[in-house]
Coordinates of C-alpha atoms in Angstrom, one line a residue:
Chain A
X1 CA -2.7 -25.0 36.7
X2 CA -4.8 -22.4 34.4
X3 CA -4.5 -22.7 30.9
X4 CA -5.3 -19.6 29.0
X5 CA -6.4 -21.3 26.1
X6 CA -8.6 -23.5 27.4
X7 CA -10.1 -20.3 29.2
X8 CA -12.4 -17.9 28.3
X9 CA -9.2 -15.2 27.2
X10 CA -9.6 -12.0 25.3
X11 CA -6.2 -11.4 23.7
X12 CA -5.7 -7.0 23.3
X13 CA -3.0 -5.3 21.8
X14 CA -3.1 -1.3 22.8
X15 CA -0.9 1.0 20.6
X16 CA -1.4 4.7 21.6
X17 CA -0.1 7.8 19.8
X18 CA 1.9 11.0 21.5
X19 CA 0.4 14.2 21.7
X20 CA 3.2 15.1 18.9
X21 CA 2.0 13.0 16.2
X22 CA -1.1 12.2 13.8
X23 CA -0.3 8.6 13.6
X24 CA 2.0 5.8 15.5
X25 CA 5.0 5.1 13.8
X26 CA 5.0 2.1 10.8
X27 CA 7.5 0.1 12.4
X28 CA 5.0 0.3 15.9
X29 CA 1.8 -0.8 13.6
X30 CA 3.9 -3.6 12.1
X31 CA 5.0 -4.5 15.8
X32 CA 0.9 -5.2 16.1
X33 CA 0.4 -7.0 13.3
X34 CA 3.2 -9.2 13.4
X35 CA 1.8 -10.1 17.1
X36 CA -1.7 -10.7 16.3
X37 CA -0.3 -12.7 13.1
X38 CA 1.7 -15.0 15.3
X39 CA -1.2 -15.3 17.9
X40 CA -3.7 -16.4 15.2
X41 CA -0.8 -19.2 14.3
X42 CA -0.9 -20.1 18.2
X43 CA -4.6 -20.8 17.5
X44 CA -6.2 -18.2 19.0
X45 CA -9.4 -17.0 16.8
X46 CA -9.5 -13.7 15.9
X47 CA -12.7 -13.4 17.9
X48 CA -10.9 -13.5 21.1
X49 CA -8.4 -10.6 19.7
X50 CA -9.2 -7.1 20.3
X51 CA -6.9 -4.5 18.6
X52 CA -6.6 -0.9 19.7
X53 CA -4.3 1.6 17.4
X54 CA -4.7 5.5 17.9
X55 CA -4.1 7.8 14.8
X56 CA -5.5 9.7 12.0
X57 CA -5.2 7.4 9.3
X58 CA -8.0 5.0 10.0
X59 CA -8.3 3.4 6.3
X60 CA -4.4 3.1 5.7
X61 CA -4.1 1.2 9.4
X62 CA -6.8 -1.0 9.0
X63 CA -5.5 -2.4 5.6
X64 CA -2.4 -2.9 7.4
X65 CA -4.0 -5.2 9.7
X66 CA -5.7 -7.0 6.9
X67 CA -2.8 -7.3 4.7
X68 CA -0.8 -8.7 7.7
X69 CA -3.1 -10.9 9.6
X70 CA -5.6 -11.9 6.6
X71 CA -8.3 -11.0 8.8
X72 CA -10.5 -7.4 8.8
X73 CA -10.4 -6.4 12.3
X74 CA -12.5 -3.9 13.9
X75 CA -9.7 -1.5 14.6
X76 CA -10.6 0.6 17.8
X77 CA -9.3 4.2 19.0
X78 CA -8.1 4.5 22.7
X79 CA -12.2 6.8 23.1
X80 CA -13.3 3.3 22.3
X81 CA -11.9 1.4 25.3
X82 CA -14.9 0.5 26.9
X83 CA -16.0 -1.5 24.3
X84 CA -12.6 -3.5 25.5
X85 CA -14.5 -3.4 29.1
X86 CA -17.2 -4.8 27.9
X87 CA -15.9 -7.3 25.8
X88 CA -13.0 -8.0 28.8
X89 CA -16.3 -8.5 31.1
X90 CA -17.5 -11.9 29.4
X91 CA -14.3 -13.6 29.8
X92 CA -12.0 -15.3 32.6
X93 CA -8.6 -14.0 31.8
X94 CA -7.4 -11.0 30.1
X95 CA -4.1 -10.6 28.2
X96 CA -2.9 -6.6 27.2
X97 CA 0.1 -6.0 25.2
X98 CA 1.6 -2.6 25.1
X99 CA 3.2 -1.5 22.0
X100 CA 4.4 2.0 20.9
X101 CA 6.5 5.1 22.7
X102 CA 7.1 4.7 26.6
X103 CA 7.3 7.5 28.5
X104 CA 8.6 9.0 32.2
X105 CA 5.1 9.0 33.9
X106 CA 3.4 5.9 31.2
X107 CA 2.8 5.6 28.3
X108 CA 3.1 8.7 25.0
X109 CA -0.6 8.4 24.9
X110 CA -3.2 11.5 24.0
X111 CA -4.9 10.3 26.7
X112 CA -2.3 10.0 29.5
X113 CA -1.7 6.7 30.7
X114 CA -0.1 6.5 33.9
X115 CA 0.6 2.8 35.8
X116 CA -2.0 3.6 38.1
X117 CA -4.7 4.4 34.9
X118 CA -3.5 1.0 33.5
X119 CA -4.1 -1.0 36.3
X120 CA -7.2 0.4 37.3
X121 CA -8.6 0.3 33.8
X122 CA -8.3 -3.4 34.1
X123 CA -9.5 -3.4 37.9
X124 CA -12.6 -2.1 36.6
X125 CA -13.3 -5.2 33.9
X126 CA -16.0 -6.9 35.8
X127 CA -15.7 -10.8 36.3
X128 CA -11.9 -11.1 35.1
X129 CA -9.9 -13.4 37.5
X130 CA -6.2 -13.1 35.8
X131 CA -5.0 -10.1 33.9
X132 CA -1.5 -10.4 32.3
X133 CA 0.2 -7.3 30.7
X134 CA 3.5 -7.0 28.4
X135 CA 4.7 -3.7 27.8
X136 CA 7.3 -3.4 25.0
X137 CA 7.7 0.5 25.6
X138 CA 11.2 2.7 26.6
X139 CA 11.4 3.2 30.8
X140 CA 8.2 0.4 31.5
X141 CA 10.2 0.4 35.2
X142 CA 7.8 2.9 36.1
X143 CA 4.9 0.4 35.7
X144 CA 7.3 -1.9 38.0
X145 CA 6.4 -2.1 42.2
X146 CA 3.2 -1.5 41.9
X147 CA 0.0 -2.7 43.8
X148 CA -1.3 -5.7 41.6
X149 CA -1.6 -8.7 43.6
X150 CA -4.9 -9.8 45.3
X151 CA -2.4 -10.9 47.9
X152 CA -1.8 -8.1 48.8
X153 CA -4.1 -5.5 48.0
X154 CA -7.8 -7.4 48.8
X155 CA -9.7 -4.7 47.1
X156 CA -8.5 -5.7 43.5
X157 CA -11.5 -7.8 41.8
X158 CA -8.0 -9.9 39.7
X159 CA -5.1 -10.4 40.1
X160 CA -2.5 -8.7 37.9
X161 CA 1.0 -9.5 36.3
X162 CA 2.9 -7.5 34.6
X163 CA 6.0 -8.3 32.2
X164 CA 8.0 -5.1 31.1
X165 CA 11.2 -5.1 28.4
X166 CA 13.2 -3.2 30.4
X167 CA 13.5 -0.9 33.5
X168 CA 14.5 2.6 32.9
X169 CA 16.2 2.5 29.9
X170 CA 14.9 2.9 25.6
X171 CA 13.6 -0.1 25.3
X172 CA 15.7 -1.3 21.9
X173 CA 14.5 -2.8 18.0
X174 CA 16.4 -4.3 15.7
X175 CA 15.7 -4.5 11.6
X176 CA 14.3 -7.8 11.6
X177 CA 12.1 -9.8 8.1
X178 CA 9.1 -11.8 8.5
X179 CA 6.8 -13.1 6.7
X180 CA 3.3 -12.5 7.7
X181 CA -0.3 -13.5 6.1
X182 CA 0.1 -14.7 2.4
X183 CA 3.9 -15.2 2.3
X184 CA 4.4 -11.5 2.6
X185 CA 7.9 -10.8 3.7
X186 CA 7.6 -7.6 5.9
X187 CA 11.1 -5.6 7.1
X188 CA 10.8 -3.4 10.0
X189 CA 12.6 -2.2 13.5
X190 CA 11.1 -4.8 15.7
X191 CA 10.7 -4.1 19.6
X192 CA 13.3 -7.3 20.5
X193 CA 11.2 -8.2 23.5
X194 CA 7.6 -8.2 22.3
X195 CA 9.0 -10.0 19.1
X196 CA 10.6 -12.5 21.5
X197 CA 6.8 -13.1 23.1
X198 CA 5.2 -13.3 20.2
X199 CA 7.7 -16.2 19.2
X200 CA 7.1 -17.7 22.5
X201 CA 3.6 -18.2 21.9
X202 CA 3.6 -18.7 18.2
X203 CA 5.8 -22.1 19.8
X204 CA 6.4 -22.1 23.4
X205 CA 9.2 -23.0 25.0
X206 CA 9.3 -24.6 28.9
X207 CA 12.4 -22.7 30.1
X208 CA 12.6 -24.0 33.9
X209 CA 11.8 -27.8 33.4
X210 CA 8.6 -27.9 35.2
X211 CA 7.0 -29.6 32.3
X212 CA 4.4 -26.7 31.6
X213 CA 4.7 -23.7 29.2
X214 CA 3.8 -20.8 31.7
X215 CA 3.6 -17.5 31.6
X216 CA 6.9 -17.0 33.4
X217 CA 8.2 -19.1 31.3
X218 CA 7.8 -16.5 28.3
X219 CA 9.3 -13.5 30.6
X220 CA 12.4 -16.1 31.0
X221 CA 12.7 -16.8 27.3
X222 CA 11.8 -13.3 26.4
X223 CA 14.7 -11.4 28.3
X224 CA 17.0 -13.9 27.3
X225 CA 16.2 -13.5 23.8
X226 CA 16.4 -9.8 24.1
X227 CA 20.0 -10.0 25.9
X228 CA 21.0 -12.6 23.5
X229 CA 20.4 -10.6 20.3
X230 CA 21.2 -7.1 21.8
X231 CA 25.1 -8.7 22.8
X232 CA 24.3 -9.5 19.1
X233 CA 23.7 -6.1 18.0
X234 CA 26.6 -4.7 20.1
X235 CA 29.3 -6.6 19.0
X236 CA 28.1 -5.7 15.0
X237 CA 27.7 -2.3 15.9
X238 CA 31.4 -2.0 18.0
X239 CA 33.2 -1.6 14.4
X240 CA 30.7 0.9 13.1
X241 CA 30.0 3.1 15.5
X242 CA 34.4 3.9 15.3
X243 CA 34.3 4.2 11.5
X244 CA 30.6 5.2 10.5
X245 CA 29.9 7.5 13.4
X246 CA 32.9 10.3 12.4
X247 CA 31.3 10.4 8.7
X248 CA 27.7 10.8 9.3
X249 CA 29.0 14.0 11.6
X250 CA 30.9 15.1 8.7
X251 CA 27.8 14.3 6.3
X252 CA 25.1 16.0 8.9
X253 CA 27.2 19.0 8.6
X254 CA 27.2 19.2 5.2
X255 CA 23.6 18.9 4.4
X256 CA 22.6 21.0 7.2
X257 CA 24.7 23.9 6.0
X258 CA 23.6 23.4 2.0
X259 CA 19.8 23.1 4.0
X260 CA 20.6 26.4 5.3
X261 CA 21.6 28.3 2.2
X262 CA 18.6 26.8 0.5
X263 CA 16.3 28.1 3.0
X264 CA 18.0 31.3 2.8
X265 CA 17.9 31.8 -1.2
X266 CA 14.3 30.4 -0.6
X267 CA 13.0 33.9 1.5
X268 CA 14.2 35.8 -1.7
X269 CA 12.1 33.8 -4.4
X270 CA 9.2 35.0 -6.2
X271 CA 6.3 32.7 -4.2
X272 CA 4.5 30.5 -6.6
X273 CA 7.6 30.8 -9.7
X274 CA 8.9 27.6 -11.2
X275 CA 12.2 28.7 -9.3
X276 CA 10.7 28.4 -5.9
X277 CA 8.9 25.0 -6.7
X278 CA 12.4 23.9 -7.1
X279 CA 14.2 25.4 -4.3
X280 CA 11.0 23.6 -1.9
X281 CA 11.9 20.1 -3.7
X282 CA 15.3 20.8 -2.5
X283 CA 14.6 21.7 0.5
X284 CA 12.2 18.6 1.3
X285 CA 15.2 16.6 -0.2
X286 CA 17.6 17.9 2.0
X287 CA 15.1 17.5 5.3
X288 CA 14.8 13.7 4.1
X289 CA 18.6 13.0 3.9
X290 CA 19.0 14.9 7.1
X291 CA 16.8 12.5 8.8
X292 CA 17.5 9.4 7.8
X293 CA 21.8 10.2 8.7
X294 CA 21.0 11.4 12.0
X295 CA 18.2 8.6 13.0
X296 CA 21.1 5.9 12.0
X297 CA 23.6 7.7 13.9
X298 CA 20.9 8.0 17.2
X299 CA 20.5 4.0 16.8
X300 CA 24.3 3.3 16.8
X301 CA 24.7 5.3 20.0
X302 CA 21.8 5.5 22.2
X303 CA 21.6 1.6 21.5
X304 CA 24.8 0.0 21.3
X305 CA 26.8 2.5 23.1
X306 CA 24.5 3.9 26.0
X307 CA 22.0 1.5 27.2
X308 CA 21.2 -2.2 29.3
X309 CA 18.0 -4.3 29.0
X310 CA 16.6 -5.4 32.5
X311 CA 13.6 -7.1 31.9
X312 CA 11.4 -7.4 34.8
X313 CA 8.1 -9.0 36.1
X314 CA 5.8 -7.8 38.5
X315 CA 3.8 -10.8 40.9
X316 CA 5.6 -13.7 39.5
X317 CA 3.7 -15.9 41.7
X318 CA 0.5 -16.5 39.5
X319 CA 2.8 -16.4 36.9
X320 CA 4.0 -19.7 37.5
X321 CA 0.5 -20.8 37.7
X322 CA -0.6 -19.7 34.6
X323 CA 0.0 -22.0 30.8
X324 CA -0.9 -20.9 27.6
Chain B
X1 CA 0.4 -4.7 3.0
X2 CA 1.2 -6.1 -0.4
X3 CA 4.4 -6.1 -0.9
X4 CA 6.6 -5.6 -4.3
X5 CA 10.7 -5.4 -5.1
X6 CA 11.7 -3.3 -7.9
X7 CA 15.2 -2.2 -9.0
X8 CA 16.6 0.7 -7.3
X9 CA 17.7 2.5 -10.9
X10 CA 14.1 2.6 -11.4
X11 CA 13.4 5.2 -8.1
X12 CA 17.5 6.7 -9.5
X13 CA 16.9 10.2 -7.9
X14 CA 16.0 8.8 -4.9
X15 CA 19.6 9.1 -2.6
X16 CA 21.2 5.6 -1.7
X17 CA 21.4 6.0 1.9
X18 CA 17.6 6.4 2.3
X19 CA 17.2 3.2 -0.2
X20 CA 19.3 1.1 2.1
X21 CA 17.3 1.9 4.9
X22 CA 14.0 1.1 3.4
X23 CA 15.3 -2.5 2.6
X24 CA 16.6 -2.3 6.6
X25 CA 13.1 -1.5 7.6
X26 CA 13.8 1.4 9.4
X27 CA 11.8 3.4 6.7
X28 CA 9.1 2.4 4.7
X29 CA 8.2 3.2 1.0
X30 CA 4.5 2.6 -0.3
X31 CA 3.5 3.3 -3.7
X32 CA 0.3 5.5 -4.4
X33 CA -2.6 4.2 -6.3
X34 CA -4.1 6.7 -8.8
X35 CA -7.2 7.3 -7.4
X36 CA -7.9 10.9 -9.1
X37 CA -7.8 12.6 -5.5
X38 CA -4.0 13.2 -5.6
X39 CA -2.0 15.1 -8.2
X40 CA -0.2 12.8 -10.9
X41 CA 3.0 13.7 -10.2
X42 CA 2.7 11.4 -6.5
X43 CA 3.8 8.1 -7.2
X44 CA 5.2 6.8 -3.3
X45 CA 5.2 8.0 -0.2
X46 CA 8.0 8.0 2.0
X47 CA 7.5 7.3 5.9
X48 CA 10.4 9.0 7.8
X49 CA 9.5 8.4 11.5
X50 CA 6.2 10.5 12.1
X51 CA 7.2 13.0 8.7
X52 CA 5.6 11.7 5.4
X53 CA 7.5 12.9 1.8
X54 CA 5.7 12.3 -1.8
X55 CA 8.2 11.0 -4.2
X56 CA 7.4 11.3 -7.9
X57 CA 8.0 8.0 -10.1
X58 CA 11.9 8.6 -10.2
X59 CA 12.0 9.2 -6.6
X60 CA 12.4 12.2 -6.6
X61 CA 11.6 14.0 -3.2
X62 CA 8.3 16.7 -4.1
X63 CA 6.6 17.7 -0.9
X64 CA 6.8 16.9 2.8
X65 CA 3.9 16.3 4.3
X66 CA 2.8 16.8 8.4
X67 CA 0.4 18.0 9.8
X68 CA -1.7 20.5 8.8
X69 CA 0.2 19.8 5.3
X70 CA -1.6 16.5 4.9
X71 CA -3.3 15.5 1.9
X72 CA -5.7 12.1 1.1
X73 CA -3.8 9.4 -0.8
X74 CA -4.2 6.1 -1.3
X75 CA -1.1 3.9 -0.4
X76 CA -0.6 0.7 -2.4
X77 CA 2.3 -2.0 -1.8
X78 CA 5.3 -1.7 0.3
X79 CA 7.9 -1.6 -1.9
X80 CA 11.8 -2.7 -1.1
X81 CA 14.7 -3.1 -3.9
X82 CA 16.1 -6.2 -5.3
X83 CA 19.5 -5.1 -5.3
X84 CA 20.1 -3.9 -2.0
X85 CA 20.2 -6.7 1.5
X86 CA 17.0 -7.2 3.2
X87 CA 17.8 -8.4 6.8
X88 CA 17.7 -11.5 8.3
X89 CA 14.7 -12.8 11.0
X90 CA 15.5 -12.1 14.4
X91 CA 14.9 -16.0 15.0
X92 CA 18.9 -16.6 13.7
X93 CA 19.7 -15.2 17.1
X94 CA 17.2 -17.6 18.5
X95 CA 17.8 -19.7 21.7
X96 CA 19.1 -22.8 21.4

């Protein structure tokens, strides 16, 4: 039996950004640091912990980090992955979680990242014997049946297992408060799965009796803990999506046609008058309401209504082999 | 992020809805620090998915910003309300 802490193990969470965006999305960056908190509980030192977040705002997302984790981490771009390699090159084992936006051929990276990118990536890290990956992402199935095991595949220098939240559906978040570094009580949409493996390993739980705390043990407590709180979710949700769902249509309507009349009455002012200062105000105002009523009304139906979790692991043989 | 509560009268032309949901987490309200790079009238900025809107001290919505609209500000704490439910940890729907 391994044990990953007793190992040389570099401990990397990758958040990438879409081509459509300048930065990832605050409840995403607060999925990292609420991981990398609840490692550095586990006792991992932040030495071992490698954090990679794409985005514009460089100052604003490492205070973020910080603020939630109490300690100033170098906080790389996805150009900087090699230093990863390098870093990944002095160690034993290698553990990768994936945060952020999943998409049909990878991950909603600038840089595409397809499954085979991913895995050879890692292939490449010289020296590595184990590499473990969690991906928290919508449609990680597409990562799924892929060729990872040195079983199988004799070229690959390590061998590879991969943990996904869910085949080829949204992967779902709920509103969840926790407290992070200094009693500070953060509330955001968490990814369910990756919060469930964080809590694994913040206090791991042996879910088939073997007496050790394995890695397949935290894919068995994780999807549990994801089906458990999304039955959770549904059955809150049943009641709301019949009575709230009607009203935000009725409420979408009616800001989008005083948005339109506002826009309108907008072409026709003077550009720069204390009149069209107002009429933008109103405009922005209007945007911002729109938003926030149709975002609620896309979570009540794309997750409670239209969607399973499957989640899945790819060579669960090592898996068993590895503890933390 | 530092975090602070403050009484939602004190943000009163900021709507309801979008107050509930910042408590809820699902979007996030920061308060700018003064740093003389950004016009007075900014006091928070309000993160809507990828869109950014600058509130002024009564909440009121001034400017969205995106893109090539962006402008340098420093963000302070996170700020939620007193008076409006925060939610629970995801650990009450913990295994047993």
């Amino acid at each position: 039996m391994l044990r990953l802490r007793e190992e040389k193990t570099l401990w990397v969470f990758l958040l990438p950004v879409s081509n459509s965006a300048d930065n990832p999305e605050e409840r995403h960056i607060y999925d990292v640091v609420f991981g990398v908190y609840c490692i550095q509980q586990a006792g991992i030192s932040p030495d071992d912990i490698v954090v990679i977040i794409d985005g514009k705002d460089r100052a604003k997302i490492s205070r973020m980090m910080v603020d939630g984790t109490g300690n100033a981490y170098e906080v790389l771009t996805l150009e900087q992955f090699d230093k990863v390699k390098e870093r990944g090159s002095s160690v034993n084992d290698f553990v990768l979680f994936v945060f952020g936006h999943g998409h049909q051929r990878g991950l909603a990276s600038r840089i595409p990242i397809s499954p085979y990118t991913l895995i050879n990536s890692i292939g490449q890290i010289r020296n590595i014997t184990n590499a473990i990956v969690y991906l928290g992402p919508c449609y990680t199935g597409v990562f799924n049946y892929m060729p990872v095991s040195r079983q199988t595949s004799e070229e690959l220098a390590c061998d590879m297992i991969l943990v996904g939240a869910t085949q080829f559906h949204s992967s779902i978040a709920t509103s969840t408060t926790e407290n992070m570094f200094g009693n500070r009580e953060v509330s955001w949409v968490a990814d369910i799965f990756l919060w469930s493996v964080f809590n694994w390993f913040r206090c791991p739980v042996d879910i088939d009796g073997d007496g050790c705390c394995t890695i397949m043990d935290s894919f068995k407590y994780a999807g549990l803990q994801t089906n458990i709180t999304y039955q959770n979710i549904k059955i809150r949700n049943f009641s709301r999506i019949i009575s709230e769902v009607p009203a935000i249509d009725h409420r979408l309507a009616k800001i989008k046609k005083k948005y339109q009349v506002q826009v309108a009455l907008n072409k026709r002012l003077p550009e720069k008058s204390r009149l069209k200062s107002f009429s933008d105000q109103r405009i922005a105002d209007l945007g911002a309401q729109y938003s926030q009523q149709d975002r609620n009304r896309k979570e009540l139906l794309e997750i409670s209504m239209f969607n399973q979790q499957e989640p899945w692991i790819l060579n669960s043989i090592p898996a068993q082999r590895i503890e933390f | 992020m530092d975090t602070k509560t403050i009484y939602s009268r004190q943000l009163n032309k900021l709507n309801q809805g979008i107050k509930r949901d910042i408590n809820d987490g699902r979007l996030f309200l920061y308060d700018i620090i003064p740093d003389g790079t950004v016009s007075q009238a900014y006091s928070y900025a309000l993160y809507i998915g990828d869109d950014v809107y600058l509130l002024n001290k009564r909440g009121k919505i001034l400017s969205k910003r995106t893109g090539e609209n962006q402008i340098h500000y420093t963000i302070g704490s996170l700020v939620y309300f007193k008076d409006f439910p925060r939610p629970e940890s995801l650990a009450n729907y913990s295994l047993q």
